[in-house]
Coordinates of C-alpha atoms in Angstrom, one line a residue:
Chain A
X1 CA -10.9 -5.8 16.8
X2 CA -8.9 -3.0 15.3
X3 CA -5.8 -4.5 16.3
X4 CA -6.7 -7.7 14.7
X5 CA -7.5 -5.9 11.3
X6 CA -4.0 -4.0 11.7
X7 CA -2.5 -7.2 12.1
X8 CA -3.8 -8.8 9.1
X9 CA -3.4 -5.7 7.3
X10 CA 0.1 -6.0 8.0
X11 CA 0.4 -9.5 7.2
X12 CA -1.6 -8.9 3.8
X13 CA 0.9 -6.0 2.4
X14 CA 4.2 -8.0 3.4
X15 CA 2.9 -10.9 1.3
X16 CA 2.1 -8.4 -1.4
X17 CA 5.4 -7.0 -1.3
X18 CA 7.2 -10.5 -1.1
X19 CA 5.0 -11.4 -4.3
X20 CA 5.9 -7.9 -5.9
X21 CA 9.8 -8.3 -5.2
X22 CA 9.6 -12.0 -6.6
X23 CA 8.1 -10.6 -9.8
X24 CA 11.3 -8.5 -10.5
X25 CA 13.7 -11.8 -9.7
X26 CA 14.9 -11.9 -13.2
X27 CA 16.3 -8.2 -12.9
X28 CA 18.6 -9.8 -10.4
X29 CA 21.7 -10.2 -12.4
X30 CA 21.8 -6.3 -13.5
X31 CA 21.3 -5.5 -10.1
X32 CA 24.7 -7.0 -9.2
X33 CA 25.9 -4.0 -7.5
X34 CA 23.1 -3.6 -5.3
X35 CA 23.0 -7.1 -4.2
X36 CA 27.0 -7.3 -3.3
X37 CA 26.4 -3.8 -1.4
X38 CA 23.4 -5.5 0.7
X39 CA 25.7 -8.6 1.2
X40 CA 28.6 -6.4 2.8
X41 CA 26.0 -4.6 4.9
X42 CA 24.0 -7.7 6.0
X43 CA 26.7 -10.1 6.1
X44 CA 30.1 -8.6 6.6
X45 CA 29.3 -6.1 8.9
X46 CA 27.2 -8.0 11.2
X47 CA 29.8 -10.7 11.1
X48 CA 31.9 -9.2 14.3
X49 CA 29.1 -8.8 16.6
X50 CA 27.6 -12.4 15.7
X51 CA 31.4 -14.0 16.3
X52 CA 31.5 -11.9 19.9
X53 CA 27.9 -12.9 21.0
X54 CA 28.5 -16.7 19.7
X55 CA 31.8 -17.2 21.6
X56 CA 30.2 -16.0 24.8
X57 CA 27.1 -17.9 24.3
X58 CA 29.1 -20.9 23.9
X59 CA 31.2 -20.1 27.0
X60 CA 28.1 -19.7 29.1
X61 CA 26.4 -22.7 27.4
X62 CA 29.4 -25.1 28.7
X63 CA 30.0 -23.2 32.0
X64 CA 26.5 -23.9 32.9
X65 CA 26.3 -27.4 31.7
X66 CA 29.4 -28.0 33.5
X67 CA 28.3 -26.6 36.7
X68 CA 25.2 -28.8 36.3
X69 CA 26.6 -32.2 35.2
X70 CA 29.1 -32.5 37.5
X71 CA 26.9 -33.5 40.4
X72 CA 25.9 -36.5 38.2
X73 CA 28.9 -37.4 36.6
X74 CA 28.0 -36.6 33.1
X75 CA 30.3 -33.5 32.2
X76 CA 32.1 -35.5 29.4
X77 CA 28.8 -35.0 27.8
X78 CA 29.0 -31.2 27.3
X79 CA 30.7 -30.9 23.8
X80 CA 27.2 -32.8 22.3
X81 CA 25.2 -30.2 24.5
X82 CA 26.9 -27.2 23.2
X83 CA 27.3 -28.6 19.9
X84 CA 23.3 -29.6 19.8
X85 CA 22.0 -26.4 21.2
X86 CA 24.3 -23.9 19.2
X87 CA 23.6 -25.7 16.1
X88 CA 19.6 -26.5 16.5
X89 CA 18.5 -23.3 18.5
X90 CA 20.7 -20.7 19.7
X91 CA 22.9 -20.0 16.6
X92 CA 19.9 -19.4 14.2
X93 CA 17.8 -17.3 16.8
X94 CA 21.1 -15.1 18.1
X95 CA 21.6 -14.6 14.2
X96 CA 18.1 -13.7 13.7
X97 CA 17.9 -11.4 16.8
X98 CA 21.2 -9.5 15.8
X99 CA 19.8 -9.4 12.1
X100 CA 16.5 -7.8 13.6
X101 CA 18.3 -5.3 15.8
X102 CA 21.5 -4.3 13.8
X103 CA 20.2 -4.7 9.9
X104 CA 16.4 -4.9 10.2
X105 CA 16.4 -1.5 12.1
X106 CA 18.8 0.2 9.3
X107 CA 16.8 -1.1 6.9
X108 CA 13.5 0.4 8.1
X109 CA 15.2 3.7 9.2
X110 CA 16.5 4.1 5.6
X111 CA 13.2 3.0 3.6
X112 CA 11.1 5.1 6.1
X113 CA 13.0 7.9 5.4
X114 CA 13.1 7.7 2.0
X115 CA 9.4 7.4 2.2
X116 CA 9.0 10.5 4.8
X117 CA 11.1 12.6 2.1
X118 CA 9.3 11.5 -0.9
X119 CA 12.0 9.6 -2.2
X120 CA 9.9 6.7 -2.7
X121 CA 7.3 8.8 -4.3
X122 CA 10.0 10.1 -6.9
X123 CA 10.6 6.4 -7.8
X124 CA 7.3 5.4 -8.3
X125 CA 6.7 8.5 -10.7
X126 CA 9.8 7.4 -12.5
X127 CA 8.2 3.9 -13.1
X128 CA 11.0 2.5 -11.2
X129 CA 9.1 0.0 -8.5
X130 CA 10.5 0.3 -5.0
X131 CA 10.2 -3.3 -4.5
X132 CA 12.5 -4.1 -7.5
X133 CA 15.7 -1.9 -6.6
X134 CA 15.2 -1.6 -2.9
X135 CA 13.7 -5.0 -1.4
X136 CA 14.5 -7.6 -4.0
X137 CA 18.5 -7.3 -3.5
X138 CA 18.3 -7.1 0.2
X139 CA 16.0 -10.4 0.4
X140 CA 18.5 -12.1 -2.2
X141 CA 21.5 -10.7 0.1
X142 CA 19.8 -12.2 3.0
X143 CA 19.2 -15.7 1.7
X144 CA 23.1 -15.6 0.7
X145 CA 24.3 -14.3 4.0
X146 CA 22.4 -15.6 6.7
X147 CA 23.8 -19.6 6.6
X148 CA 27.2 -18.0 6.4
X149 CA 26.7 -16.3 9.6
X150 CA 25.0 -19.1 11.2
X151 CA 27.7 -21.4 10.3
X152 CA 30.2 -18.9 11.8
X153 CA 27.8 -18.7 14.9
X154 CA 28.1 -22.4 15.5
X155 CA 31.7 -22.7 15.0
X156 CA 32.8 -19.8 17.1
X157 CA 30.0 -21.1 19.6
X158 CA 31.3 -24.4 19.8
X159 CA 35.2 -23.0 20.1
X160 CA 33.9 -20.7 23.1
X161 CA 32.5 -24.3 24.6
X162 CA 36.0 -25.7 23.9
X163 CA 37.7 -23.1 25.7
X164 CA 35.8 -23.3 28.8
X165 CA 35.8 -26.7 29.4
X166 CA 39.5 -26.8 28.8
X167 CA 40.5 -23.8 31.5
X168 CA 37.9 -23.7 33.9
X169 CA 38.9 -25.9 36.9
X170 CA 35.9 -27.6 37.9
X171 CA 35.1 -28.9 34.5
X172 CA 38.6 -29.3 32.7
X173 CA 37.9 -31.5 29.6
X174 CA 40.6 -31.4 26.9
X175 CA 39.5 -30.2 23.5
X176 CA 39.9 -33.3 21.8
X177 CA 37.6 -35.0 24.1
X178 CA 35.1 -32.3 23.6
X179 CA 35.2 -32.0 19.9
X180 CA 35.0 -36.0 19.9
X181 CA 31.7 -35.9 22.0
X182 CA 30.4 -33.2 19.7
X183 CA 30.8 -34.9 16.5
X184 CA 29.9 -38.3 18.2
X185 CA 26.1 -36.8 18.8
X186 CA 25.9 -34.2 16.2
X187 CA 24.5 -35.1 12.9
X188 CA 24.5 -33.2 9.7
X189 CA 20.7 -33.1 9.7
X190 CA 21.2 -30.9 12.8
X191 CA 23.3 -28.4 11.3
X192 CA 20.9 -28.3 8.2
X193 CA 17.9 -27.8 10.4
X194 CA 19.6 -24.7 12.0
X195 CA 20.6 -23.3 9.0
X196 CA 16.9 -23.7 7.4
X197 CA 15.5 -21.9 10.7
X198 CA 18.2 -19.1 10.2
X199 CA 17.2 -18.7 6.5
X200 CA 13.5 -18.4 7.4
X201 CA 14.0 -16.2 10.0
X202 CA 16.4 -14.0 8.4
X203 CA 14.3 -13.8 5.4
X204 CA 11.0 -12.9 7.5
X205 CA 12.9 -10.2 9.2
X206 CA 14.2 -8.2 6.2
X207 CA 10.7 -8.6 4.6
X208 CA 8.9 -7.4 7.5
X209 CA 11.3 -4.5 7.9
X210 CA 11.2 -3.5 4.6
X211 CA 7.6 -3.3 4.6
X212 CA 7.3 -1.4 7.7
X213 CA 9.7 1.3 6.3
X214 CA 7.8 1.4 2.9
X215 CA 4.6 1.9 4.7
X216 CA 5.7 4.9 7.0
X217 CA 3.6 8.1 6.8
X218 CA 4.2 10.9 8.7
X219 CA 7.5 12.7 9.8
X220 CA 10.5 12.2 11.2
X221 CA 9.0 11.2 14.6
X222 CA 7.2 8.3 12.5
X223 CA 10.8 6.9 11.4
X224 CA 11.6 6.2 15.1
X225 CA 8.1 4.7 15.7
X226 CA 8.7 2.4 12.8
X227 CA 12.1 1.3 13.4
X228 CA 10.9 0.5 16.9
X229 CA 7.7 -1.3 15.5
X230 CA 10.0 -3.0 13.2
X231 CA 12.1 -4.3 15.6
X232 CA 9.5 -5.5 18.0
X233 CA 7.3 -7.0 15.3
X234 CA 10.5 -9.2 14.0
X235 CA 11.5 -10.3 17.5
X236 CA 7.8 -11.8 17.9
X237 CA 8.0 -13.2 14.4
X238 CA 11.4 -15.1 15.2
X239 CA 9.9 -16.4 18.2
X240 CA 6.5 -17.6 16.9
X241 CA 8.5 -19.2 13.6
X242 CA 11.0 -20.8 15.8
X243 CA 8.2 -22.8 17.4
X244 CA 6.4 -23.8 14.1
X245 CA 9.8 -24.5 12.0
X246 CA 11.4 -26.6 14.7
X247 CA 7.9 -28.6 15.1
X248 CA 7.9 -29.2 11.3
X249 CA 12.1 -30.0 11.2
X250 CA 11.7 -32.5 14.0
Chain B
X1 CA -2.8 28.9 -25.7
X2 CA 0.0 26.7 -27.5
X3 CA -0.8 24.9 -30.8
X4 CA -0.8 21.1 -30.1
X5 CA 2.9 20.1 -30.2
X6 CA 5.6 17.3 -30.1
X7 CA 8.2 16.8 -27.5
X8 CA 11.2 17.6 -29.2
X9 CA 13.2 15.2 -27.1
X10 CA 16.3 17.3 -26.1
X11 CA 18.6 14.3 -26.3
X12 CA 18.1 12.4 -29.4
X13 CA 16.3 13.0 -32.5
X14 CA 13.1 10.9 -31.6
X15 CA 10.0 12.9 -31.5
X16 CA 7.2 12.1 -29.1
X17 CA 3.9 13.7 -28.8
X18 CA 3.0 15.9 -25.8
X19 CA 0.3 14.7 -23.6
X20 CA -3.2 16.2 -22.3
X21 CA -4.9 15.8 -19.2
X22 CA -8.3 15.4 -18.1
X23 CA -9.5 15.8 -15.0
X24 CA -13.5 14.6 -14.4
X25 CA -15.1 15.5 -11.1
X26 CA -12.3 14.7 -9.0
X27 CA -12.9 14.1 -5.3
X28 CA -10.6 13.1 -2.6
X29 CA -11.3 12.2 1.0
X30 CA -9.0 11.3 3.9
X31 CA -10.9 10.1 6.7
X32 CA -13.6 12.7 7.2
X33 CA -11.6 15.4 5.5
X34 CA -12.1 16.4 2.2
X35 CA -9.5 17.8 0.4
X36 CA -10.7 18.0 -3.1
X37 CA -14.5 18.5 -4.2
X38 CA -15.7 17.7 -7.9
X39 CA -12.6 19.4 -9.3
X40 CA -12.9 19.3 -13.0
X41 CA -10.5 20.7 -16.1
X42 CA -8.2 19.8 -18.7
X43 CA -4.6 20.8 -19.7
X44 CA -3.8 20.5 -23.1
X45 CA -0.7 19.2 -24.8
X46 CA 2.2 21.7 -24.6
X47 CA 0.5 24.1 -22.4
X48 CA 1.8 25.7 -19.4
X49 CA -1.0 25.3 -16.5
X50 CA -0.5 26.9 -13.0
X51 CA -2.5 25.6 -10.1
X52 CA -2.7 28.5 -7.1
X53 CA -4.8 28.2 -4.1
X54 CA -3.9 28.5 -0.3
X55 CA -2.3 26.0 1.8
X56 CA -4.0 23.2 2.5
X57 CA -6.6 23.6 -0.5
X58 CA -5.4 20.5 -2.0
X59 CA -2.8 21.5 -4.8
X60 CA -0.4 19.1 -4.0
X61 CA -2.8 16.1 -3.7
X62 CA -4.2 17.0 -7.0
X63 CA -0.7 16.6 -8.3
X64 CA -0.3 13.4 -6.9
X65 CA -3.5 12.1 -8.5
X66 CA -1.8 12.8 -11.8
X67 CA 0.9 11.0 -11.1
X68 CA -0.9 8.0 -10.0
X69 CA 0.4 8.5 -6.2
X70 CA -3.1 8.7 -4.9
X71 CA -6.5 7.0 -5.8
X72 CA -9.6 9.2 -6.3
X73 CA -12.3 8.8 -4.0
X74 CA -14.7 10.0 -6.8
X75 CA -13.9 11.1 -10.3
X76 CA -11.2 10.2 -12.6
X77 CA -8.0 11.4 -13.8
X78 CA -7.0 10.7 -17.5
X79 CA -3.4 11.4 -18.6
X80 CA -3.2 10.9 -22.6
X81 CA -6.5 9.1 -22.4
X82 CA -5.2 6.5 -19.8
X83 CA -6.6 6.2 -16.2
X84 CA -3.6 7.5 -14.4
X85 CA -3.9 5.1 -11.5
X86 CA -3.0 2.4 -14.2
X87 CA 0.0 0.8 -14.8
X88 CA -0.4 1.5 -18.4
X89 CA -0.3 5.5 -17.8
X90 CA 3.0 4.9 -16.1
X91 CA 4.4 2.7 -18.4
X92 CA 3.1 4.6 -21.8
X93 CA 3.6 8.0 -21.0
X94 CA 6.6 9.5 -19.7
X95 CA 5.8 11.6 -16.6
X96 CA 7.9 13.5 -14.6
X97 CA 7.3 15.3 -11.0
X98 CA 9.5 18.0 -9.3
X99 CA 8.7 17.6 -5.8
X100 CA 8.6 20.5 -3.7
X101 CA 11.8 19.7 -1.4
X102 CA 13.4 18.1 -4.2
X103 CA 12.8 14.5 -3.3
X104 CA 16.5 13.7 -4.4
X105 CA 18.1 10.5 -3.4
X106 CA 20.4 11.5 -0.7
X107 CA 22.7 8.4 -1.0
X108 CA 23.5 9.1 -4.4
X109 CA 25.3 12.0 -6.1
X110 CA 23.8 14.3 -8.2
X111 CA 25.1 12.7 -11.2
X112 CA 23.9 9.4 -10.0
X113 CA 20.6 11.1 -9.5
X114 CA 20.1 11.7 -12.5
X115 CA 21.6 9.0 -14.1
X116 CA 19.4 6.4 -11.9
X117 CA 16.2 6.6 -14.3
X118 CA 18.4 6.1 -17.6
X119 CA 20.2 3.0 -16.0
X120 CA 16.8 1.6 -14.4
X121 CA 15.3 1.8 -18.0
X122 CA 18.3 0.9 -19.8
X123 CA 18.0 3.8 -22.0
X124 CA 21.4 4.1 -22.8
X125 CA 24.9 2.7 -22.3
X126 CA 27.1 4.3 -19.8
X127 CA 28.8 6.6 -22.5
X128 CA 25.3 7.5 -23.7
X129 CA 24.2 8.1 -20.0
X130 CA 27.0 10.2 -19.2
X131 CA 26.3 12.5 -22.4
X132 CA 22.6 12.9 -21.5
X133 CA 23.3 13.6 -17.8
X134 CA 26.0 16.1 -18.4
X135 CA 23.6 18.1 -21.1
X136 CA 20.9 18.4 -18.5
X137 CA 23.4 19.4 -15.7
X138 CA 24.2 22.1 -18.4
X139 CA 21.2 23.1 -19.6
X140 CA 20.5 23.9 -16.0
X141 CA 24.2 25.2 -15.2
X142 CA 24.9 22.7 -12.8
X143 CA 28.0 21.1 -14.3
X144 CA 29.9 21.8 -11.2
X145 CA 27.7 19.8 -8.8
X146 CA 27.9 16.5 -10.6
X147 CA 29.8 14.8 -7.9
X148 CA 28.2 16.3 -5.0
X149 CA 25.9 14.9 -2.6
X150 CA 22.2 16.7 -2.0
X151 CA 23.3 17.7 1.2
X152 CA 26.0 19.9 0.0
X153 CA 23.6 21.8 -2.1
X154 CA 21.9 24.9 -1.5
X155 CA 18.0 25.2 -1.8
X156 CA 18.0 26.8 -5.2
X157 CA 20.4 24.1 -6.5
X158 CA 18.4 21.4 -5.2
X159 CA 15.3 22.8 -7.3
X160 CA 17.4 23.1 -10.4
X161 CA 18.7 19.3 -9.9
X162 CA 15.3 18.2 -9.3
X163 CA 14.4 19.5 -12.8
X164 CA 17.4 18.5 -14.4
X165 CA 16.6 15.2 -13.0
X166 CA 13.0 15.3 -14.5
X167 CA 14.5 16.6 -17.8
X168 CA 16.8 13.4 -18.5
X169 CA 13.4 11.3 -18.5
X170 CA 12.4 13.3 -21.5
X171 CA 9.1 13.8 -20.1
X172 CA 5.8 14.5 -22.0
X173 CA 4.2 15.7 -19.0
X174 CA 6.0 17.6 -16.2
X175 CA 4.8 18.7 -13.1
X176 CA 6.0 21.1 -10.5
X177 CA 5.2 20.9 -7.0
X178 CA 6.2 24.4 -5.5
X179 CA 9.1 25.3 -7.4
X180 CA 9.8 28.8 -6.3
X181 CA 9.2 28.2 -2.6
X182 CA 11.9 29.0 0.0
X183 CA 13.9 30.8 -3.0
X184 CA 15.0 34.5 -3.2
X185 CA 13.0 36.6 -6.0
X186 CA 16.2 36.5 -8.5
X187 CA 16.2 32.2 -8.2
X188 CA 12.6 32.3 -8.3
X189 CA 12.6 34.3 -11.6
X190 CA 15.3 31.8 -12.7
X191 CA 13.1 28.7 -11.8
X192 CA 10.2 30.4 -14.0
X193 CA 12.7 31.3 -16.8
X194 CA 13.7 27.4 -16.7
X195 CA 10.0 26.0 -16.9
X196 CA 9.1 28.4 -19.8
X197 CA 12.3 27.5 -21.7
X198 CA 11.7 24.0 -21.4
X199 CA 8.0 24.5 -22.8
X200 CA 9.3 26.7 -25.3
X201 CA 12.4 24.4 -26.4
X202 CA 11.0 20.8 -25.4
X203 CA 7.0 21.6 -25.6
X204 CA 6.6 19.6 -22.3
X205 CA 3.0 20.0 -21.2
X206 CA 3.7 21.4 -17.8
X207 CA 1.2 21.6 -14.7
X208 CA 2.8 24.2 -12.0
X209 CA 1.5 24.1 -8.4
X210 CA 2.6 27.5 -6.7
X211 CA 1.9 30.2 -4.8
X212 CA 4.0 32.1 -6.8
X213 CA 1.9 35.3 -8.4
X214 CA 4.7 36.6 -10.6
X215 CA 5.2 33.0 -11.9
X216 CA 1.8 32.5 -12.9
X217 CA 0.9 35.9 -14.6
X218 CA 4.5 35.5 -16.7
X219 CA 4.6 32.0 -17.8
X220 CA 1.2 30.5 -17.6
X221 CA -0.9 29.7 -20.4
X222 CA -3.9 29.1 -18.1
X223 CA -4.4 29.6 -14.5
X224 CA -6.6 27.8 -12.1
X225 CA -7.5 28.5 -8.5
X226 CA -8.3 25.9 -5.7
X227 CA -10.0 27.2 -2.9
X228 CA -11.9 25.1 -0.2
X229 CA -10.9 22.1 -1.9
X230 CA -12.7 23.5 -4.9
X231 CA -11.9 25.1 -8.4
X232 CA -13.0 28.5 -8.0
X233 CA -11.1 30.3 -11.1
X234 CA -9.9 29.0 -14.6
X235 CA -8.7 31.5 -16.7
X236 CA -5.8 33.2 -18.7
X237 CA -3.3 35.1 -16.7
X238 CA -5.0 38.4 -18.3
X239 CA -8.3 37.3 -16.8
X240 CA -6.5 36.7 -13.3
X241 CA -5.5 40.3 -13.1
X242 CA -9.0 41.2 -12.7
X243 CA -10.7 38.6 -11.3
X244 CA -14.8 38.8 -10.7
X245 CA -14.5 36.4 -7.5
X246 CA -13.9 38.4 -4.5
X247 CA -12.5 35.4 -2.5
X248 CA -10.1 35.0 -5.1
X249 CA -9.2 38.8 -5.5
X250 CA -8.4 38.9 -1.8
X251 CA -6.2 35.8 -2.1
X252 CA -4.3 37.1 -4.9
X253 CA -4.2 41.1 -3.6
X254 CA -4.2 40.7 0.3
X255 CA -3.8 43.9 1.9
X256 CA -1.6 44.1 5.3
X257 CA -3.6 45.9 7.4
X258 CA -1.9 46.6 10.9
X259 CA -4.8 48.2 12.6
X260 CA -7.1 45.2 11.9
X261 CA -5.0 42.3 11.4
X262 CA -6.2 39.1 10.3
X263 CA -5.1 36.9 13.2
X264 CA -7.6 38.8 15.4
X265 CA -10.5 38.5 13.2
X266 CA -9.8 34.4 13.1
X267 CA -9.7 34.7 17.0
X268 CA -13.1 36.3 16.9

């Protein structure tokens, strides 16, 4: 019962934070500097790890598919399998998980530290709402940067699959054939669905991580605990949302 | 006690009235722990009110109620006639608080720490902001620190930057939480002088929470003492020198008795 109350309280406070942040949306144009800084942190600095992971996920997907499909002569369809898997599922989920681990944890650590060392209290006494200057720019930045990251993840993953299908001897499919099948079976809707999923996951992760950071109480030890909780809650949220958003988009 | 006064804005010609604070039957519980019990007193506009008391007696919690960071379990806190927990109080009364550890924004330079309030409330353009920030730094003799980060400052400098940050807000009510703690005697005296100067020059209503007896005796208009979560003394510094309450007397004049140390009494 206590756990349930705790979960419902967390849900309520996250929703309140969202509504409070959205109420300051008119201030976004004059927060350009903070918005651009967050775009840089969320997008640019996450890009290398997204690219590396996407490349190898696409590669491994092609390798496993090639190994399994060669037995029943369907290896020419590897392109469509890698393409659809990356666009509809693996790309958005992987980007969201990387955001939770890399960006979400950093957001929680920063905000929890500001809370513990009374910087948040100082903002409140100055009548500067933390939701306005600390949460809103991050939410706006994640909405802009996540689709970019997801598209790059898709493209690099497809490219990784193409490399493997060409150079692994038991697959040996030319890139032209690989991409031709990929294009034939992929629809714009598949990519769009993936981008919608990435957007929902990324937004949820940043919101949850901000809320956990801003509600941290205690000392330095609680900062670490808050970061762990933020990452765990984010991962659960991604997987739960994944099911429901996928079902809604089918 | 000072006459009701106006905050002569140190940076512009605008005059705004200093504000009073009324605390009525304030109680605060954290779970089963009673931190404040039925505390009532008022602070007059333009007054320096010093609140003293042993550690854990609820002084800082009291300050947080005045700036609206805590909600009372019972009773209420009125600032200039407005309930301190409401948005209206925060929007209509310029309150500033000097936190015990400074609470400076560690990711911003000293200049940006001071400029943040002015930028967020669009008080002036960048030239105007620069003028106000440098003026506040000059009053606190901190011009050389403008481009430094808080981590590069000493404890005394951090306290002064925190006061400067409060000053640029042109506050009507200025709250200090242990402004002289962890400072050497000379720096403590300097901070006390600054608090008195800000009141004398700009007529800011000030509430200072401290353990510093010298500060209380030298700059306060009135002093309150919180012990065991209750207000046990309220009077002038002159009255504080000869308190009738034995507990207050032993708090203010603790004797060091090596033959019969306190910790042994606590053990038994």
